């Protein structure tokens, strides 16, 4: 990334601005804005997240907020209530109070003498969720939003559930937020009030997994702030982006299809990263695109930002399987609208262990599979963060416990863009069952690279309300796979793999399931972009990535990244252990040292589906001089055939003294999971 030092506007920074909201709580903001805005007001752009502007996001913030401010905007980074130096307690994600707070912040910004009354919101992940959700509430000053890595459907397309199956990221991300919600503010900003604020957080925070596991169906908990419930509520222009390696690869195209506002979509090869910091590469000049978006919609500049394709997508070339890539080879293609006139559905009937050619008659047969719990150990993370390496590995071992359908070697190149799907007629041996469908690119040497996948809890195949399955009865179901853009070269095969478990990416059903596929009428449908379809772009549509110089930091202790799969052939225990330890970082501008370490472990024994166990532990530590504070949060999730069993602990330390400790033990009924 190129660091820019010469920007159109000289800027200044206000480190700790307290913004009052309607119930008297004060939220803490950092504001970058042009010096000239004292006399010449500018639009304001808000990023609103709970991840600690003072330290843990300060490096990232320093790359893009001063950059946008230097192009004539007041950039405002606010910590959500109960995080960083903002007062109050953070009890859950996307609550009503969070959104009303955001509306209050926008109203406050619009009234400041340095603001011209126009506002925008931007962000990645939580910040993108917040911007989209607040946009649907139509605050009067909000003119446009820019969002990355988000969803419009909190139940069906987030880290909690996928196709009605419980994701292990539900536990992992609950652990993340359990940790962030219990961190202290910085005494250098809030003074002696830091301890009272911290104790309030410790006393009033409980494991987030308890709330999330209490809602195993699409109910009002998930409908709240899910924009898919009413797309018409969003009335401002939207610039939306994500990456094919991210867990949020589907929402961009849904917004393009369903919103009725000016909108553009951008999907690269990236994991859960901003596009200008995109990994795997290539990263792009995203901030230049953001500035153009704001210039047009907040300042009224006629700069052609609405010209060109509605969707830019990175068409990925074939690569060998790997858990990490520096770069994904490919090219940009542009689509004038979505659904695209350049994409057509092509159905491949399922034969006996083969994908037939479109229109080919196939023999009717019955095929069975009962997958071991080991299928899924090489699935990678639901949402890749590219650290530690967390993409899916070679699928051949996974395919050993799956029902596999291969095409003939391709005679010509095949490109797909969109979401594949599988139509199945099946029967099962148990009242609760799932299907995992994987699409892979199989090279001539046999190596199999997973391209995309989808999950379906069969009890929810006909809607959101679960219905127990009748063993032996035939059902017709459709399994939706995640959207992707992928090229399959000549000589390669396209492979569909079906399994009845996918642990630990998804929690397994209560008992092993024998799945029978009755192949008559079954098909894999691919969204094919035919050879010869126009690319819709010329050359390289984006500039090189750039931003402002990141703030200075010093690494005090080394980081550690680990992703280990192990199997003990004495007691048949299988384990996936993940370590993401950022080491200790010293933020030189504020003299603060911060250390965060996340550890996860997922295990099972043989094919005992009730032995599935997930653990998440976080350590967060902050220090300056004699001040040192640490929190340790831990969650353990186990199960029986009827219940989920959650054990959680929270410990707070000042120096070496433990000053707070709490333990939770809860059982929650399994609702057809």
C-alpha positions as semicolon CSV with decimal commas, in nm:
position;residue;x (nm);y (nm);z (nm)
1;X;0,000;0,000;0,000
2;X;0,128;0,344;-0,094
3;X;0,140;0,591;0,196
4;X;0,010;0,936;0,100
5;X;0,145;1,242;0,276
6;X;0,027;1,523;0,047
7;X;-0,351;1,559;0,069
8;X;-0,582;1,839;-0,049
9;X;-0,672;1,947;0,305
10;X;-0,460;2,000;0,615
11;X;-0,625;1,811;0,902
12;X;-0,635;1,808;1,279
13;X;-0,739;1,544;1,533
14;X;-0,959;1,565;1,841
15;X;-0,871;1,266;2,054
16;X;-1,159;1,227;2,300
17;X;-1,484;1,403;2,219
18;X;-1,781;1,307;2,434
19;X;-2,108;1,285;2,242
20;X;-2,424;1,274;2,459
21;X;-2,709;1,045;2,358
22;X;-3,073;1,063;2,460
23;X;-3,051;0,870;2,790
24;X;-2,754;1,076;2,917
25;X;-2,479;0,824;2,834
26;X;-2,176;0,983;2,668
27;X;-2,003;0,808;2,379
28;X;-1,637;0,866;2,307
29;X;-1,531;0,981;1,959
30;X;-1,206;1,054;1,780
31;X;-1,250;1,314;1,506
32;X;-1,022;1,392;1,213
33;X;-1,129;1,698;1,013
34;X;-0,989;1,970;0,790
35;X;-0,845;2,270;0,972
36;X;-1,050;2,485;0,735
37;X;-1,375;2,326;0,861
38;X;-1,364;2,574;1,150
39;X;-1,491;2,830;0,901
40;X;-1,590;2,617;0,598
41;X;-1,813;2,328;0,716
42;X;-1,776;1,985;0,555
43;X;-1,980;1,661;0,550
44;X;-1,922;1,415;0,835
45;X;-1,853;1,041;0,793
46;X;-1,917;0,810;1,089
47;X;-1,760;0,471;1,166
48;X;-1,940;0,319;1,466
49;X;-1,796;-0,003;1,617
50;X;-1,710;-0,161;1,955
51;X;-1,344;-0,245;1,893
52;X;-1,158;0,028;2,086
53;X;-1,048;0,330;1,883
54;X;-0,790;0,422;2,149
55;X;-0,572;0,117;2,080
56;X;-0,696;-0,201;1,908
57;X;-0,822;-0,039;1,587
58;X;-0,602;0,269;1,601
59;X;-0,351;0,147;1,342
60;X;-0,622;0,065;1,089
61;X;-0,808;0,387;1,172
62;X;-0,492;0,589;1,111
63;X;-0,465;0,454;0,756
64;X;-0,806;0,551;0,626
65;X;-0,971;0,817;0,846
66;X;-0,698;1,082;0,800
67;X;-0,698;0,996;0,430
68;X;-1,069;1,062;0,388
69;X;-1,048;1,369;0,616
70;X;-0,766;1,501;0,400
71;X;-1,005;1,497;0,107
72;X;-1,245;1,733;0,281
73;X;-1,450;1,538;0,536
74;X;-1,490;1,521;0,912
75;X;-1,420;1,153;0,990
76;X;-1,569;1,045;1,321
77;X;-1,476;0,714;1,486
78;X;-1,713;0,633;1,776
79;X;-1,691;0,340;2,017
80;X;-2,035;0,188;2,080
81;X;-2,164;0,227;2,436
82;X;-1,985;0,007;2,686
83;X;-1,663;-0,018;2,482
84;X;-1,341;0,182;2,479
85;X;-1,399;0,510;2,660
86;X;-1,774;0,519;2,593
87;X;-1,995;0,494;2,899
88;X;-2,247;0,218;2,966
89;X;-2,252;-0,157;2,902
90;X;-2,249;-0,352;2,575
91;X;-2,496;-0,639;2,628
92;X;-2,543;-0,781;2,279
93;X;-2,507;-0,698;1,912
94;X;-2,737;-0,471;1,709
95;X;-2,976;-0,382;1,990
96;X;-3,235;-0,108;1,958
97;X;-3,035;0,113;2,194
98;X;-2,730;0,078;1,971
99;X;-2,922;0,208;1,672
100;X;-3,092;0,493;1,859
101;X;-2,748;0,593;1,990
102;X;-2,623;0,605;1,631
103;X;-2,915;0,825;1,531
104;X;-2,832;1,057;1,821
105;X;-2,467;1,070;1,710
106;X;-2,562;1,155;1,352
107;X;-2,796;1,430;1,474
108;X;-2,517;1,569;1,694
109;X;-2,270;1,564;1,405
110;X;-2,511;1,742;1,171
111;X;-2,548;2,025;1,426
112;X;-2,175;2,091;1,475
113;X;-2,045;2,420;1,333
114;X;-1,777;2,233;1,133
115;X;-2,037;2,007;0,967
116;X;-2,249;2,122;0,672
117;X;-2,543;1,902;0,784
118;X;-2,471;1,608;0,552
119;X;-2,354;1,276;0,697
120;X;-2,249;0,932;0,576
121;X;-2,164;0,605;0,750
122;X;-1,892;0,357;0,661
123;X;-1,745;0,043;0,810
124;X;-1,646;-0,320;0,783
125;X;-1,818;-0,606;0,965
126;X;-1,996;-0,457;1,270
127;X;-1,946;-0,109;1,129
128;X;-2,108;-0,215;0,802
129;X;-2,395;-0,384;0,986
130;X;-2,447;-0,062;1,182
131;X;-2,444;0,158;0,872
132;X;-2,694;-0,059;0,684
133;X;-2,922;-0,099;0,987
134;X;-2,919;0,272;1,067
135;X;-2,980;0,359;0,701
136;X;-3,305;0,160;0,720
137;X;-3,415;0,391;1,003
138;X;-3,376;0,694;0,772
139;X;-3,209;0,953;0,998
140;X;-3,260;1,290;0,827
141;X;-2,893;1,385;0,780
142;X;-2,775;1,051;0,637
143;X;-2,710;1,080;0,263
144;X;-2,514;0,762;0,170
145;X;-2,330;0,461;0,315
146;X;-2,017;0,258;0,232
147;X;-2,014;-0,098;0,372
148;X;-1,778;-0,399;0,362
149;X;-1,825;-0,758;0,484
150;X;-2,181;-0,751;0,615
151;X;-2,515;-0,925;0,587
152;X;-2,875;-0,823;0,543
153;X;-3,000;-1,146;0,710
154;X;-2,886;-1,194;1,069
155;X;-3,026;-1,546;1,101
156;X;-2,957;-1,722;0,771
157;X;-2,636;-1,551;0,661
158;X;-2,429;-1,456;0,963
159;X;-2,182;-1,627;1,195
160;X;-2,461;-1,788;1,399
161;X;-2,650;-2,018;1,163
162;X;-2,618;-2,134;0,803
163;X;-2,903;-2,317;0,638
164;X;-3,049;-2,368;0,985
165;X;-2,727;-2,538;1,108
166;X;-2,545;-2,404;1,415
167;X;-2,201;-2,270;1,322
168;X;-1,904;-2,308;1,554
169;X;-1,832;-1,939;1,485
170;X;-2,140;-1,872;1,698
171;X;-1,928;-1,980;1,994
172;X;-1,604;-1,828;1,865
173;X;-1,750;-1,484;1,798
174;X;-1,947;-1,492;2,123
175;X;-1,608;-1,539;2,287
176;X;-1,466;-1,244;2,097
177;X;-1,741;-1,011;2,212
178;X;-1,743;-1,149;2,569
179;X;-1,379;-1,036;2,576
180;X;-1,423;-0,694;2,416
181;X;-1,730;-0,606;2,625
182;X;-1,539;-0,655;2,952
183;X;-1,228;-0,447;2,881
184;X;-1,159;-0,127;3,078
185;X;-1,142;0,228;2,944
186;X;-0,809;0,409;2,939
187;X;-0,749;0,613;3,258
188;X;-0,547;0,861;3,054
189;X;-0,874;0,974;2,895
190;X;-1,146;0,908;3,156
191;X;-0,940;0,965;3,471
192;X;-1,032;0,802;3,802
193;X;-1,371;0,699;3,663
194;X;-1,202;0,413;3,474
195;X;-1,243;0,161;3,757
196;X;-1,611;0,235;3,814
197;X;-1,676;0,208;3,440
198;X;-1,485;-0,119;3,421
199;X;-1,662;-0,275;3,719
200;X;-1,997;-0,178;3,569
201;X;-1,902;-0,373;3,256
202;X;-1,780;-0,673;3,455
203;X;-2,091;-0,684;3,672
204;X;-2,343;-0,649;3,390
205;X;-2,193;-0,855;3,107
206;X;-2,284;-1,219;3,064
207;X;-2,168;-1,472;2,802
208;X;-2,314;-1,370;2,467
209;X;-2,349;-1,735;2,368
210;X;-2,632;-1,768;2,621
211;X;-2,845;-1,520;2,429
212;X;-2,754;-1,652;2,087
213;X;-2,821;-2,016;2,179
214;X;-3,158;-1,916;2,322
215;X;-3,276;-1,826;1,971
216;X;-3,231;-2,129;1,746
217;X;-3,506;-2,030;1,503
218;X;-3,566;-1,720;1,296
219;X;-3,757;-1,520;1,557
220;X;-3,788;-1,153;1,646
221;X;-3,438;-1,157;1,793
222;X;-3,291;-1,218;1,445
223;X;-3,556;-1,032;1,246
224;X;-3,468;-0,713;1,431
225;X;-3,218;-0,519;1,219
226;X;-3,228;-0,777;0,937
227;X;-3,271;-0,553;0,634
228;X;-3,401;-0,844;0,425
229;X;-3,728;-0,807;0,617
230;X;-3,791;-0,479;0,428
231;X;-3,540;-0,372;0,165
232;X;-3,753;-0,069;0,081
233;X;-3,659;0,086;0,416
234;X;-3,313;0,174;0,277
235;X;-3,342;0,496;0,078
236;X;-2,981;0,614;0,050
237;X;-2,711;0,517;-0,204
238;X;-2,502;0,213;-0,107
239;X;-2,146;0,114;-0,202
240;X;-2,112;-0,247;-0,086
241;X;-1,811;-0,480;-0,094
242;X;-1,694;-0,816;0,032
243;X;-1,457;-1,103;-0,056
244;X;-1,498;-1,457;-0,183
245;X;-1,288;-1,588;0,109
246;X;-1,507;-1,406;0,360
247;X;-1,813;-1,551;0,531
248;X;-2,013;-1,259;0,393
249;X;-1,989;-1,328;0,020
250;X;-2,366;-1,336;-0,042
251;X;-2,515;-1,008;0,078
252;X;-2,360;-0,780;-0,185
253;X;-2,550;-0,941;-0,472
254;X;-2,870;-0,957;-0,265
255;X;-2,855;-0,582;-0,207
256;X;-2,791;-0,521;-0,575
257;X;-3,095;-0,732;-0,659
258;X;-3,340;-0,601;-0,400
259;X;-3,254;-0,238;-0,322
260;X;-3,417;0,037;-0,524
261;X;-3,152;0,305;-0,472
262;X;-2,827;0,395;-0,650
263;X;-2,593;0,111;-0,563
264;X;-2,267;-0,051;-0,660
265;X;-2,113;-0,383;-0,559
266;X;-1,753;-0,495;-0,536
267;X;-1,640;-0,851;-0,456
268;X;-1,271;-0,938;-0,457
269;X;-1,068;-1,246;-0,358
270;X;-1,033;-1,117;-0,002
271;X;-1,091;-1,256;0,343
272;X;-1,256;-1,046;0,617
273;X;-1,057;-0,733;0,531
274;X;-1,112;-0,387;0,388
275;X;-1,038;-0,399;0,011
276;X;-0,740;-0,162;0,039
277;X;-0,591;-0,404;0,294
278;X;-0,725;-0,709;0,110
279;X;-0,579;-1,054;0,171
280;X;-0,546;-1,268;-0,034
281;X;-0,448;-1,005;-0,288
282;X;-0,472;-0,818;-0,504
283;X;-0,575;-0,531;-0,279
284;X;-0,720;-0,230;-0,460
285;X;-0,740;0,148;-0,432
286;X;-1,058;0,125;-0,229
287;X;-1,017;0,454;-0,045
288;X;-1,006;0,637;-0,377
289;X;-1,343;0,477;-0,460
290;X;-1,478;0,573;-0,118
291;X;-1,376;0,938;-0,163
292;X;-1,539;0,946;-0,508
293;X;-1,858;0,802;-0,354
294;X;-1,864;1,066;-0,080
295;X;-1,777;1,345;-0,324
296;X;-2,078;1,261;-0,537
297;X;-2,340;1,186;-0,273
298;X;-2,229;1,421;0,008
299;X;-2,091;1,710;-0,196
300;X;-2,281;1,679;-0,522
301;X;-1,972;1,643;-0,743
302;X;-2,053;1,515;-1,093
303;X;-1,767;1,263;-1,114
304;X;-1,924;0,968;-1,297
305;X;-1,935;0,747;-0,989
306;X;-2,265;0,599;-1,106
307;X;-2,128;0,508;-1,449
308;X;-2,002;0,162;-1,540
309;X;-2,091;-0,182;-1,405
310;X;-2,323;-0,226;-1,111
311;X;-2,103;-0,515;-0,991
312;X;-1,727;-0,561;-1,014
313;X;-1,625;-0,919;-0,930
314;X;-1,286;-1,089;-0,925
315;X;-1,303;-1,400;-1,145
316;X;-1,067;-1,639;-0,968
317;X;-0,840;-1,871;-1,161
318;X;-0,778;-2,229;-1,055
319;X;-0,521;-2,272;-0,776
320;X;-0,390;-2,572;-0,583
321;X;-0,544;-2,622;-0,237
322;X;-0,382;-2,415;0,036
323;X;-0,482;-2,275;0,374
324;X;-0,346;-1,933;0,272
325;X;-0,269;-1,737;-0,045
326;X;-0,069;-1,421;-0,092
327;X;-0,248;-1,354;-0,421
328;X;-0,537;-1,513;-0,606
329;X;-0,478;-1,497;-0,983
330;X;-0,774;-1,377;-1,184
331;X;-0,930;-1,076;-1,352
332;X;-1,203;-0,822;-1,290
333;X;-1,535;-0,868;-1,466
334;X;-1,817;-0,616;-1,461
335;X;-2,190;-0,684;-1,468
336;X;-2,441;-0,415;-1,572
337;X;-2,706;-0,537;-1,327
338;X;-2,783;-0,819;-1,089
339;X;-2,907;-1,079;-1,166
340;X;-2,674;-1,046;-1,463
341;X;-2,778;-1,101;-1,823
342;X;-2,434;-1,259;-1,871
343;X;-2,501;-1,546;-1,629
344;X;-2,722;-1,845;-1,707
345;X;-2,817;-2,143;-1,487
346;X;-2,683;-2,474;-1,618
347;X;-2,809;-2,795;-1,454
348;X;-2,591;-3,106;-1,428
349;X;-2,798;-3,417;-1,343
350;X;-2,659;-3,646;-1,074
351;X;-2,582;-3,998;-1,188
352;X;-2,402;-4,283;-1,014
353;X;-2,110;-4,094;-0,858
354;X;-2,092;-3,859;-1,156
355;X;-2,205;-3,517;-1,268
356;X;-2,368;-3,566;-1,603
357;X;-2,354;-3,322;-1,888
358;X;-2,646;-3,075;-1,914
359;X;-2,947;-3,247;-2,070
360;X;-2,791;-3,593;-2,048
361;X;-3,021;-3,877;-1,943
362;X;-2,889;-4,057;-1,635
363;X;-2,966;-4,386;-1,472
364;X;-3,181;-4,378;-1,160
365;X;-3,004;-4,515;-0,858
366;X;-2,985;-4,493;-0,480
367;X;-2,662;-4,386;-0,312
368;X;-2,596;-4,378;0,062
369;X;-2,351;-4,208;0,296
370;X;-2,305;-4,192;0,673
371;X;-2,024;-3,941;0,725
372;X;-1,776;-3,969;1,011
373;X;-1,725;-3,671;1,239
374;X;-1,382;-3,619;1,083
375;X;-1,541;-3,472;0,769
376;X;-1,493;-3,098;0,813
377;X;-1,157;-3,088;0,988
378;X;-1,005;-2,930;0,676
379;X;-1,298;-2,695;0,614
380;X;-1,123;-2,384;0,743
381;X;-1,306;-2,100;0,914
382;X;-1,660;-1,992;0,828
383;X;-1,512;-1,644;0,770
384;X;-1,145;-1,635;0,685
385;X;-0,929;-1,375;0,856
386;X;-0,614;-1,506;0,685
387;X;-0,433;-1,522;1,021
388;X;-0,362;-1,788;1,112
389;X;-0,399;-1,956;0,772
390;X;-0,763;-2,062;0,784
391;X;-0,880;-2,145;0,432
392;X;-0,995;-2,499;0,342
393;X;-0,720;-2,749;0,261
394;X;-0,711;-3,034;0,008
395;X;-1,056;-3,193;0,005
396;X;-0,952;-3,550;-0,081
397;X;-0,957;-3,669;0,278
398;X;-1,292;-3,495;0,335
399;X;-1,426;-3,664;0,022
400;X;-1,341;-4,004;0,170
401;X;-1,635;-3,965;0,409
402;X;-1,867;-3,808;0,154
403;X;-2,086;-3,897;-0,140
404;X;-1,894;-3,773;-0,445
405;X;-2,010;-3,680;-0,795
406;X;-1,744;-3,597;-1,056
407;X;-1,780;-3,447;-1,399
408;X;-1,582;-3,576;-1,694
409;X;-1,260;-3,385;-1,754
410;X;-1,363;-3,050;-1,898
411;X;-1,305;-3,004;-2,270
412;X;-1,319;-2,626;-2,238
413;X;-1,293;-2,358;-1,972
414;X;-1,600;-2,309;-1,748
415;X;-1,656;-1,990;-1,547
416;X;-1,922;-1,947;-1,280
417;X;-2,041;-1,627;-1,113
418;X;-2,310;-1,643;-0,848
419;X;-2,453;-1,901;-0,611
420;X;-2,465;-2,268;-0,716
421;X;-2,743;-2,488;-0,580
422;X;-2,820;-2,858;-0,548
423;X;-3,163;-3,016;-0,588
424;X;-3,185;-3,345;-0,401
425;X;-3,441;-3,615;-0,343
426;X;-3,336;-3,791;-0,027
427;X;-3,434;-3,992;0,276
428;X;-3,266;-4,016;0,616
429;X;-3,252;-4,253;0,911
430;X;-3,299;-3,996;1,191
431;X;-3,549;-3,719;1,274
432;X;-3,272;-3,455;1,281
433;X;-3,023;-3,446;0,997
434;X;-2,808;-3,208;0,794
435;X;-2,646;-3,201;0,451
436;X;-2,322;-3,026;0,366
437;X;-2,265;-2,970;-0,006
438;X;-1,917;-2,879;-0,134
439;X;-1,811;-2,776;-0,483
440;X;-1,447;-2,844;-0,569
441;X;-1,205;-2,791;-0,855
442;X;-1,023;-3,121;-0,910
443;X;-0,689;-3,098;-1,088
444;X;-0,557;-3,376;-1,315
445;X;-0,324;-3,490;-1,034
446;X;-0,626;-3,542;-0,805
447;X;-0,582;-3,245;-0,572
448;X;-0,920;-3,093;-0,484
449;X;-0,959;-2,722;-0,405
450;X;-1,290;-2,629;-0,241
451;X;-1,458;-2,352;-0,438
452;X;-1,772;-2,300;-0,231
453;X;-2,009;-2,486;-0,002
454;X;-2,353;-2,477;0,160
455;X;-2,529;-2,630;0,459
456;X;-2,890;-2,731;0,519
457;X;-3,057;-2,849;0,837
458;X;-3,317;-3,078;0,681
459;X;-3,570;-3,011;0,957
460;X;-3,582;-2,652;0,827
461;X;-3,588;-2,735;0,455
462;X;-3,946;-2,611;0,411
463;X;-3,917;-2,290;0,611
464;X;-3,799;-2,135;0,935
465;X;-4,013;-2,352;1,163
466;X;-3,841;-2,690;1,213
467;X;-4,032;-3,013;1,145
468;X;-3,890;-3,349;1,260
469;X;-3,805;-3,578;0,970
470;X;-3,977;-3,912;0,917
471;X;-3,706;-4,176;0,876
472;X;-3,735;-4,345;0,538
473;X;-3,966;-4,084;0,387
474;X;-3,851;-3,915;0,067
475;X;-3,801;-3,537;0,067
476;X;-3,710;-3,294;-0,208
477;X;-3,477;-3,020;-0,089
478;X;-3,261;-2,744;-0,231
479;X;-2,919;-2,671;-0,084
480;X;-2,792;-2,318;-0,157
481;X;-2,416;-2,276;-0,179
482;X;-2,228;-1,952;-0,116
483;X;-2,179;-1,719;-0,409
484;X;-1,843;-1,728;-0,587
485;X;-1,663;-1,638;-0,911
486;X;-1,443;-1,924;-1,027
487;X;-1,286;-2,054;-1,345
488;X;-1,240;-2,428;-1,406
489;X;-0,968;-2,497;-1,668
490;X;-0,983;-2,761;-1,942
491;X;-0,873;-3,101;-1,815
492;X;-1,001;-3,035;-1,462
493;X;-1,313;-3,193;-1,313
494;X;-1,596;-3,027;-1,123
495;X;-1,681;-3,222;-0,808
496;X;-1,990;-3,214;-0,586
497;X;-1,946;-3,373;-0,243
498;X;-2,229;-3,443;0,003
499;X;-2,179;-3,526;0,371
500;X;-2,403;-3,569;0,674
501;X;-2,167;-3,383;0,908
502;X;-1,922;-3,094;0,872
503;X;-1,763;-3,064;1,214
504;X;-1,625;-2,841;1,352
505;X;-1,740;-2,573;1,106
506;X;-2,100;-2,668;1,197
507;X;-2,231;-2,846;1,505
508;X;-2,320;-3,208;1,421
509;X;-2,674;-3,347;1,460
510;X;-2,754;-3,545;1,776
511;X;-2,691;-3,886;1,615
512;X;-2,511;-4,021;1,307
513;X;-2,738;-4,019;1,003
514;X;-2,761;-4,254;0,706
515;X;-2,849;-4,040;0,405
516;X;-2,992;-4,196;0,089
517;X;-2,992;-3,991;-0,231
518;X;-3,246;-4,100;-0,491
519;X;-3,079;-3,959;-0,800
520;X;-3,383;-3,923;-1,028
521;X;-3,441;-3,550;-1,073
522;X;-3,135;-3,451;-0,867
523;X;-2,904;-3,189;-1,015
524;X;-2,626;-2,942;-0,946
525;X;-2,709;-2,604;-1,099
526;X;-2,415;-2,377;-1,177
527;X;-2,439;-2,002;-1,254
528;X;-2,233;-2,017;-1,573
529;X;-2,081;-1,709;-1,730
530;X;-2,032;-1,839;-2,085
531;X;-1,699;-1,815;-2,262
532;X;-1,709;-1,506;-2,477
533;X;-1,933;-1,307;-2,242
534;X;-1,807;-0,947;-2,225
535;X;-1,586;-0,868;-1,928
536;X;-1,759;-0,533;-1,890
537;X;-1,435;-0,364;-1,780
538;X;-1,125;-0,244;-1,959
539;X;-0,782;-0,314;-1,818
540;X;-0,750;-0,252;-1,445
541;X;-1,058;-0,071;-1,318
542;X;-0,902;0,024;-0,983
543;X;-0,595;0,216;-0,878
544;X;-0,326;0,081;-0,649
545;X;-0,415;0,079;-0,277
546;X;-0,317;0,384;-0,080
547;X;-0,375;0,539;0,260
548;X;-0,210;0,760;0,517
549;X;0,091;0,659;0,725
550;X;-0,008;0,423;1,010
551;X;0,069;0,538;1,362
552;X;0,398;0,410;1,511
553;X;0,393;0,089;1,712
554;X;0,658;-0,137;1,859
555;X;0,629;-0,512;1,897
556;X;0,725;-0,596;2,256
557;X;0,658;-0,971;2,246
558;X;0,620;-1,192;1,938
559;X;0,290;-1,306;1,793
560;X;0,186;-1,669;1,753
561;X;-0,049;-1,813;1,492
562;X;-0,140;-2,183;1,499
563;X;-0,396;-2,410;1,333
564;X;-0,343;-2,775;1,426
565;X;-0,548;-3,086;1,350
566;X;-0,460;-3,391;1,562
567;X;-0,593;-3,743;1,606
568;X;-0,515;-3,980;1,891
569;X;-0,549;-4,340;1,770
570;X;-0,552;-4,473;2,127
571;X;-0,877;-4,309;2,243
572;X;-0,987;-4,192;1,892
573;X;-0,999;-3,830;1,995
574;X;-0,979;-3,571;1,717
575;X;-0,895;-3,207;1,789
576;X;-0,866;-2,880;1,602
577;X;-0,669;-2,621;1,799
578;X;-0,647;-2,257;1,689
579;X;-0,419;-1,995;1,843
580;X;-0,433;-1,631;1,741
581;X;-0,194;-1,441;1,966
582;X;-0,112;-1,090;1,853
583;X;0,171;-1,058;2,103
584;X;0,224;-0,734;2,294
585;X;0,215;-0,410;2,099
586;X;0,327;-0,073;2,231
587;X;0,137;0,224;2,088
588;X;0,408;0,485;2,090
589;X;0,179;0,788;2,063
590;X;0,000;0,709;2,389
591;X;0,259;0,498;2,574
592;X;0,016;0,206;2,609
593;X;0,095;-0,163;2,573
594;X;-0,182;-0,405;2,468
595;X;-0,185;-0,781;2,442
596;X;-0,468;-1,002;2,314
597;X;-0,469;-1,376;2,274
598;X;-0,749;-1,596;2,141
599;X;-0,745;-1,974;2,178
600;X;-1,005;-2,214;2,042
601;X;-1,031;-2,591;2,054
602;X;-1,290;-2,817;1,895
603;X;-1,288;-3,188;1,969
604;X;-1,480;-3,512;1,940
605;X;-1,428;-3,881;2,009
606;X;-1,465;-4,138;1,731
607;X;-1,819;-4,110;1,592
608;X;-1,987;-4,018;1,921
609;X;-2,183;-3,714;1,802
610;X;-2,256;-3,611;2,162
611;X;-1,881;-3,586;2,231
612;X;-1,856;-3,267;2,024
613;X;-1,702;-2,995;2,237
614;X;-1,600;-2,638;2,161
615;X;-1,386;-2,408;2,378
616;X;-1,296;-2,042;2,341
617;X;-1,064;-1,846;2,569
618;X;-0,955;-1,484;2,538
619;X;-0,695;-1,287;2,731
620;X;-0,693;-0,907;2,700
621;X;-0,427;-0,704;2,881
622;X;-0,353;-0,330;2,889
623;X;-0,069;-0,156;3,072
624;X;0,106;0,177;3,112
625;X;0,361;0,236;3,384
626;X;0,222;0,094;3,711
627;X;-0,126;0,045;3,565
628;X;-0,194;-0,306;3,439
629;X;-0,536;-0,461;3,384
630;X;-0,624;-0,802;3,243
631;X;-0,943;-0,992;3,166
632;X;-0,969;-1,363;3,092
633;X;-1,292;-1,496;2,943
634;X;-1,368;-1,860;2,870
635;X;-1,661;-2,048;2,721
636;X;-1,706;-2,425;2,685
637;X;-1,994;-2,572;2,485
638;X;-2,087;-2,941;2,509
639;X;-2,401;-3,132;2,424
640;X;-2,624;-3,429;2,485
641;X;-2,881;-3,548;2,233
642;X;-3,137;-3,315;2,394
643;X;-2,937;-3,017;2,529
644;X;-2,651;-2,776;2,480
645;X;-2,442;-2,729;2,795
646;X;-2,257;-2,399;2,833
647;X;-1,992;-2,329;3,096
648;X;-1,836;-1,982;3,107
649;X;-1,604;-1,785;3,333
650;X;-1,500;-1,420;3,356
651;X;-1,200;-1,306;3,560
652;X;-1,067;-0,953;3,598
653;X;-0,720;-0,865;3,730
654;X;-0,548;-0,547;3,849
655;X;-0,180;-0,628;3,845
656;X;-0,159;-0,982;3,984
657;X;-0,471;-0,947;4,201
658;X;-0,792;-1,103;4,080
659;X;-1,057;-0,843;4,157
660;X;-1,356;-1,001;3,984
661;X;-1,469;-1,355;3,910
662;X;-1,795;-1,507;3,789
663;X;-1,902;-1,846;3,659
664;X;-2,204;-1,953;3,454
665;X;-2,340;-2,304;3,395
666;X;-2,649;-2,329;3,178
667;X;-2,832;-2,593;2,979
668;X;-3,037;-2,497;2,675
669;X;-3,269;-2,736;2,488
670;X;-3,163;-2,836;2,136
671;X;-3,432;-2,721;1,896
672;X;-3,399;-2,969;1,609
673;X;-3,025;-2,903;1,588
